[in-house]
Short mmCIF file of C-alpha atoms in Angstrom, two decimals:
data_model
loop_
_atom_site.label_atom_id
_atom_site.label_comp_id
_atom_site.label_asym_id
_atom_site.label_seq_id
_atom_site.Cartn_x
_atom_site.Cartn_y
_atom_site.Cartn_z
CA UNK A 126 32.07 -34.34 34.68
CA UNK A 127 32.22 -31.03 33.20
CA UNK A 128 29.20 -28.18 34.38
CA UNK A 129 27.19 -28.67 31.04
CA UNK A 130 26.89 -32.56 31.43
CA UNK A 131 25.72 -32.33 35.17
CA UNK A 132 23.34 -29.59 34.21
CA UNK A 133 22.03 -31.13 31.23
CA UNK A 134 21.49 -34.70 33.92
CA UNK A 135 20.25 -32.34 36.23
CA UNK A 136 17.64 -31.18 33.35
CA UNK A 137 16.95 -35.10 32.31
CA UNK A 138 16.24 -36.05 36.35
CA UNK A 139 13.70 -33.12 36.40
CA UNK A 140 11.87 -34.63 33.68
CA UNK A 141 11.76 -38.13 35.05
CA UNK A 142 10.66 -36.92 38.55
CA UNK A 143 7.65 -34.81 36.80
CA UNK A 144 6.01 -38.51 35.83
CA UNK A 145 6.56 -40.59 38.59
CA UNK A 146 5.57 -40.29 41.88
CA UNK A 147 8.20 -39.16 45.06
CA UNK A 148 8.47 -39.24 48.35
CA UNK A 149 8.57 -36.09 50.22
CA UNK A 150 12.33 -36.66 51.09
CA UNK A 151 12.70 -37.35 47.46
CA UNK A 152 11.22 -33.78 46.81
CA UNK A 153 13.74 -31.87 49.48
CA UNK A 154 16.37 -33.47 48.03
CA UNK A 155 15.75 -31.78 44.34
CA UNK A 156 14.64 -28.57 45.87
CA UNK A 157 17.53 -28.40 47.73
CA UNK A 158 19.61 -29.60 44.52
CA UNK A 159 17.99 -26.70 42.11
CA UNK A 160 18.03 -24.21 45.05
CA UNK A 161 22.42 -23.88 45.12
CA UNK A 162 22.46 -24.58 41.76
CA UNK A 163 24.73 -21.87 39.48
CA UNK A 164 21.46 -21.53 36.99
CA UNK A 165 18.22 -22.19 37.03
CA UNK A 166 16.72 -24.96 34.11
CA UNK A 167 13.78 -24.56 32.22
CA UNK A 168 10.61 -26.88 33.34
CA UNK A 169 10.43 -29.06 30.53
CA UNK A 170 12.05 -29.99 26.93
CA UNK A 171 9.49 -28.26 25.03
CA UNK A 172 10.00 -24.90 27.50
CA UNK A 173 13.63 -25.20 26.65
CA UNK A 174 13.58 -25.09 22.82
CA UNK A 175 11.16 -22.34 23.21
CA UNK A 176 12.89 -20.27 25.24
CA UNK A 177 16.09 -21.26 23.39
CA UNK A 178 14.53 -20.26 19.79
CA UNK A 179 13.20 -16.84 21.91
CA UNK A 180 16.77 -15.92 22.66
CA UNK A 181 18.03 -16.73 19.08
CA UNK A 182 15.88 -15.03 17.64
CA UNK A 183 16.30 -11.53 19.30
CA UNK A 184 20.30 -12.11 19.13
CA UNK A 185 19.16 -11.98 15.41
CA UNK A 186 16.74 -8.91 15.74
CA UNK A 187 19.28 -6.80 17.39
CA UNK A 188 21.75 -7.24 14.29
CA UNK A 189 19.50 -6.67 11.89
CA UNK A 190 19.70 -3.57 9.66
CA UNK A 191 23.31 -3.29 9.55
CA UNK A 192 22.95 -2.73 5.34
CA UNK A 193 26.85 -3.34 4.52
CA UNK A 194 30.06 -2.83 6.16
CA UNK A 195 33.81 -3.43 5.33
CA UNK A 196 36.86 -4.36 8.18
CA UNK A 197 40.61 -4.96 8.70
CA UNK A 198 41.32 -8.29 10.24
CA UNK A 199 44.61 -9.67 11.45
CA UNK A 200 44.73 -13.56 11.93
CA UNK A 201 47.06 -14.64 14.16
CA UNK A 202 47.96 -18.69 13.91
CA UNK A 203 49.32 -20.53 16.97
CA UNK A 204 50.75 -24.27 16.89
CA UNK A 205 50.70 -26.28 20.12
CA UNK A 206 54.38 -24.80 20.65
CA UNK A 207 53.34 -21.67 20.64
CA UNK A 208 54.97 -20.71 17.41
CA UNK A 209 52.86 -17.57 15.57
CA UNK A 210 52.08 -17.05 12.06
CA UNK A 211 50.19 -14.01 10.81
CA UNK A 212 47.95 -13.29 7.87
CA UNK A 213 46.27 -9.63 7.04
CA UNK A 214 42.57 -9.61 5.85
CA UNK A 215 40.17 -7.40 4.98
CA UNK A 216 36.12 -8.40 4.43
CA UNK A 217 33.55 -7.12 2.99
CA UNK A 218 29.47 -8.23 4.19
CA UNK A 219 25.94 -7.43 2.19
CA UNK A 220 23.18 -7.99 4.97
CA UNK A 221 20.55 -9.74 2.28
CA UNK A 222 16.63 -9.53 2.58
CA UNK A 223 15.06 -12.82 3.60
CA UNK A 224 18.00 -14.93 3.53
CA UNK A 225 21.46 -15.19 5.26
CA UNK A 226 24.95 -12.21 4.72
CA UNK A 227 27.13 -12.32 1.56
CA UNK A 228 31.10 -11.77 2.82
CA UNK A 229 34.05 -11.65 0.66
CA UNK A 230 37.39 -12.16 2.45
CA UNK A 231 40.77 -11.03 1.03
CA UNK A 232 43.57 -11.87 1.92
CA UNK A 233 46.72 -9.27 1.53
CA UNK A 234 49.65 -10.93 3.36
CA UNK A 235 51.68 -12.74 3.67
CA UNK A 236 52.85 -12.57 -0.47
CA UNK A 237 51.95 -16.44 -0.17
CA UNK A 238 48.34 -16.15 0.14
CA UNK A 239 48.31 -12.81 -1.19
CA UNK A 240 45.30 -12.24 -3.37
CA UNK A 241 43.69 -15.42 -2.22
CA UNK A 242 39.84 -14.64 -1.79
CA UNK A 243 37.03 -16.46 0.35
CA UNK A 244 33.51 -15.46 -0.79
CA UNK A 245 30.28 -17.18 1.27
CA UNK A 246 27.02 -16.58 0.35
CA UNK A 247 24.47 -17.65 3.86
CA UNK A 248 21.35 -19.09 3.36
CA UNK A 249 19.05 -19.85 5.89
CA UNK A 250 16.95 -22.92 4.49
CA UNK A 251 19.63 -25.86 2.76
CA UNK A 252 23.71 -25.94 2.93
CA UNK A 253 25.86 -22.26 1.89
CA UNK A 254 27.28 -21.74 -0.71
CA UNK A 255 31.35 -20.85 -0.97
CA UNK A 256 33.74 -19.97 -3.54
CA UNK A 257 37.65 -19.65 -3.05
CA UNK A 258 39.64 -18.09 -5.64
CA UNK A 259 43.70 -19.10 -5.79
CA UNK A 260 45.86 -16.69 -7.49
CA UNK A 261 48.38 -19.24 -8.11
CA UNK A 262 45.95 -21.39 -10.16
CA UNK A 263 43.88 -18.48 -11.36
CA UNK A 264 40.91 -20.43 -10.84
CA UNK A 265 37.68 -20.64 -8.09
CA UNK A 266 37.15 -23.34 -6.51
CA UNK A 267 33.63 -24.68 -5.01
CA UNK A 268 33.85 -25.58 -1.58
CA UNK A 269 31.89 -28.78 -1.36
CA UNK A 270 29.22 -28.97 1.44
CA UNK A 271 31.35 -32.51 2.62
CA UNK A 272 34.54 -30.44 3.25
CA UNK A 273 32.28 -27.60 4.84
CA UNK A 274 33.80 -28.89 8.24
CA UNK A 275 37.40 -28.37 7.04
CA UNK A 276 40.12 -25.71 8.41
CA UNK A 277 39.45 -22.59 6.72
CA UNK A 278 43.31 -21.57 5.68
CA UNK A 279 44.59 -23.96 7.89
CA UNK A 280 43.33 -21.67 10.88
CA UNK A 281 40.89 -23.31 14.14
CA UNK A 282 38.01 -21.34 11.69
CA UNK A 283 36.28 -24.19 9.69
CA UNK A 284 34.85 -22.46 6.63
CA UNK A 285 31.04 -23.30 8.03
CA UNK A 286 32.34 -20.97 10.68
CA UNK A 287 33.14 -18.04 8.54
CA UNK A 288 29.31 -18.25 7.05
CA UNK A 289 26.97 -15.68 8.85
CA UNK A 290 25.12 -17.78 11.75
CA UNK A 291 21.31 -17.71 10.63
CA UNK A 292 18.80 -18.73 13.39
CA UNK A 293 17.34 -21.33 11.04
CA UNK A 294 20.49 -23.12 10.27
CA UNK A 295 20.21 -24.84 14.29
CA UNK A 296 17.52 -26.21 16.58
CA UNK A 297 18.03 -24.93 20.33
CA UNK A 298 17.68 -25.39 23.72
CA UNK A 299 18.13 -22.85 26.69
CA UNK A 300 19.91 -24.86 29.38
CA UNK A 301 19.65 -22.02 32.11
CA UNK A 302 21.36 -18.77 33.33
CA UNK A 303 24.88 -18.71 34.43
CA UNK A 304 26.85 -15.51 35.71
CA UNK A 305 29.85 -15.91 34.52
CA UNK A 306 33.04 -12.85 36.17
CA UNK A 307 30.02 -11.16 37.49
CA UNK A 308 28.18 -10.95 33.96
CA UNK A 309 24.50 -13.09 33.95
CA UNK A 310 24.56 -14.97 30.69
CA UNK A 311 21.81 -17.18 28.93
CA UNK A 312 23.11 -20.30 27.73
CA UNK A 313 21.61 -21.94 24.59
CA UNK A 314 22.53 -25.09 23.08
CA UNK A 315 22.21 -24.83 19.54
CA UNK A 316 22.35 -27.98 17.10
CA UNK A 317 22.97 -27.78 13.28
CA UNK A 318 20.26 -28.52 10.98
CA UNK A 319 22.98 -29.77 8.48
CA UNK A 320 23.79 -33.06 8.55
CA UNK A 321 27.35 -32.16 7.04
CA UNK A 322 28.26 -30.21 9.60
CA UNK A 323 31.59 -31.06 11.20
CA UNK A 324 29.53 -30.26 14.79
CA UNK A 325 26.91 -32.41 16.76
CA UNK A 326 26.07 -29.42 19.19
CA UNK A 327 27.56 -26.11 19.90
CA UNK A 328 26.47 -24.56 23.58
CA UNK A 329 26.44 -20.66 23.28
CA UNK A 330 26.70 -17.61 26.10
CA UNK A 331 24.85 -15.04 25.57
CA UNK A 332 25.08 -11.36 27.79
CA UNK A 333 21.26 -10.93 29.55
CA UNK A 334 21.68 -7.31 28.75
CA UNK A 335 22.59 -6.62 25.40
CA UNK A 336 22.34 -10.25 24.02
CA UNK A 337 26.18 -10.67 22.47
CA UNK A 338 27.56 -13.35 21.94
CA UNK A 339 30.40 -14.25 25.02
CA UNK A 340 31.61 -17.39 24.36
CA UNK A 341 31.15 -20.48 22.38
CA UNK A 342 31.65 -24.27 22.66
CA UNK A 343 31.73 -26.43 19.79
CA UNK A 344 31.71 -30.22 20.05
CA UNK A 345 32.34 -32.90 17.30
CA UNK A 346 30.62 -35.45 15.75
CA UNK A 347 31.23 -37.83 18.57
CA UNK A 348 30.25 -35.72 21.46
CA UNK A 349 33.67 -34.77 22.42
CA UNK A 350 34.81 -30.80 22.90
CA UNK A 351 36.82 -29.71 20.36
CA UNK A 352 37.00 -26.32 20.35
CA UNK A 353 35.98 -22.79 22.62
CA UNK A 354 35.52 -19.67 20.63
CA UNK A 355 35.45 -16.43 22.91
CA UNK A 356 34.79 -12.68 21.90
CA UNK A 357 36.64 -10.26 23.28
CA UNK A 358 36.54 -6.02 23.37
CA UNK A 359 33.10 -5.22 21.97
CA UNK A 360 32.43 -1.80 20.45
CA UNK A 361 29.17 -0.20 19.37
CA UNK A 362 28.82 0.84 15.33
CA UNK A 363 25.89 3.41 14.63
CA UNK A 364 24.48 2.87 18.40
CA UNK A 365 23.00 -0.11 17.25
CA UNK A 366 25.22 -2.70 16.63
CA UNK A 367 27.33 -4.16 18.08
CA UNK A 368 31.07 -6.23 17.09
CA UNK A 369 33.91 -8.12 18.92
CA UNK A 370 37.65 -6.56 18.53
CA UNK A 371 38.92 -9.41 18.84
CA UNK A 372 37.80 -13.31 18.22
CA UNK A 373 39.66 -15.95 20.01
CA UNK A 374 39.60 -19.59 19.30
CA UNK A 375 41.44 -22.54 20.89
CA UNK A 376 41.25 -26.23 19.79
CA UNK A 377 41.15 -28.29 23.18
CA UNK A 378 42.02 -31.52 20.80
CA UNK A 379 45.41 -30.38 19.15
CA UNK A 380 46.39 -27.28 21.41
CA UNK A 381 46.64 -24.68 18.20
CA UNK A 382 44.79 -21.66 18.10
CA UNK A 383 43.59 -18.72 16.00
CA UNK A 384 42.86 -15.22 16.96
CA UNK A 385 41.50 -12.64 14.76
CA UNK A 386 41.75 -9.41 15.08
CA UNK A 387 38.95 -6.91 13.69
CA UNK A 388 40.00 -3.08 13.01
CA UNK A 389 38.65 -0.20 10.91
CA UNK A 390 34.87 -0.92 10.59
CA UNK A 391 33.23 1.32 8.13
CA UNK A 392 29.12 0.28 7.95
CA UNK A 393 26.77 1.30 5.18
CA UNK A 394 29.42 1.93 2.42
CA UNK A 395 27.35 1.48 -0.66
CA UNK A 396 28.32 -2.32 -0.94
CA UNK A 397 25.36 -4.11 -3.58
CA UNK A 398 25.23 -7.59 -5.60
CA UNK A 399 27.65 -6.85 -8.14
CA UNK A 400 30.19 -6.92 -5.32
CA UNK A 401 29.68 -10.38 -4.63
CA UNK A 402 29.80 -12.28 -7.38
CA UNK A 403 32.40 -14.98 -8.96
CA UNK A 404 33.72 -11.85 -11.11
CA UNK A 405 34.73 -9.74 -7.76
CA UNK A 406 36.42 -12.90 -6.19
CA UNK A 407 39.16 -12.40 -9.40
CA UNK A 408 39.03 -8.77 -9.28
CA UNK A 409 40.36 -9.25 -5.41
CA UNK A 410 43.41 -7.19 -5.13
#
């Protein structure tokens, strides 16, 4: 039994012991349980998704004013052998007014994919939208919400994970605090709103003191874990805010991996609509 089962048993036993009467040994016994415990749960379900939608929502706050900004990536492809394949990027992001980011990625190399172009717009009420544009066809292509779940060009990254991750796209629930190589984390369990989502839950650390994201577990439509997405090397843009150098994440069911590598951030570059639109997917060069 893994440490988020036997916490979130540990949470389910609290509730049943709150209506119905115990002993006094009965009591000890929990106290004791709770007292060398590695976090400390929440009271009650309805505490929990409070406290849960709290933390989500000032993740959100601090990232919030950002305007535009452009970055290098470097994707780096792992099969279960070990055997690498790498891909150059760049992106581009419009932070949008009362709904979720516009990002255009571009992909430069290798000459295969070269010119191939993901654009995402986010919304934070209903599914995203997402256009990919294939040089070979010269054509876009819709993604369909059903294949939202699918590897994004054949990387671990499903394309719902490359769409910006609006607090109103999940329900939460903070399952306790956890210090994890001597950092104290929150941890949230967040689950999608979507019912096309390729994920039944997703179980998030979050730093106490600046609220970054640490580390991320997603698990698939039956329950199982399927993959771990960590962030590594964060640096802070305009003293405000704040991004990973490097995103890491392994699939636990087939043993690949992708890691992408972020480089040359440049915020509030003048980016507007016009940028972001079916037109700029085929001017992608």
């Amino acid at each position: 039994m893994n440490r988020y089962n036997s916490a979130r048993q540990g949470f389910e036993f609290g509730d049943r012991l709150m209506k119905n009467p115990l002993s006094i040994g009965r009591l000890a016994f929990v106290a004791l349980a709770f007292a060398v415990g590695a976090w400390v749960a929440p009271a009650s379900a309805q505490d929990a998704a409070a406290r849960g939608l709290e933390i989500a929502q000032e993740v959100d706050l601090r990232d919030t004013g950002f305007g535009d900004f452009e970055a290098q990536m470097r994707m780096v492809l792992r099969n279960r052998h070990g055997e690498e394949s790498v891909r150059e990027m760049r992106t581009q992001t419009l932070e949008v007014e009362d709904d979720g980011d516009k990002t255009l990625v571009i992909f430069d190399q290798p000459r295969d994919v070269e010119g191939t172009a993901l654009l995402s717009f986010t919304h934070k009420v209903g599914s995203d939208d997402q256009w990919l544009y294939l040089p070979a066809l010269r054509r876009v292509k819709r993604i369909a919400s059903d294949n939202k779940a699918g590897p994004f060009m054949g990387s671990e990254f499903a394309f719902e994970d490359i769409s910006s991750q609006e607090v109103e796209k999940y329900t939460y629930s903070y399952l306790g605090d956890e210090v994890v190589d001597g950092v104290a984390m929150y941890m949230v369990e967040r689950i999608p709103v979507d019912p096309k989502s390729g994920y039944s839950r997703q179980v998030g650390w979050y730093d106490q003191e600046e609220y970054r994201i640490q580390k991320v577990d997603f698990y698939d439509r039956r329950g199982d874990l399927l993959k771990t997405l960590t962030y590594h090397g964060y640096q802070l843009y305009l003293d405000d805010f704040w991004r990973a150098d490097q995103m890491s994440m392994v699939n636990h069911q087939t043993g690949k991996s992708t890691d992408l590598f972020w480089d040359s951030y440049e915020f509030q570059v003048g980016l507007d609509e016009r940028d972001f639109d079916q037109n700029a997917l085929r001017r992608a060069r």
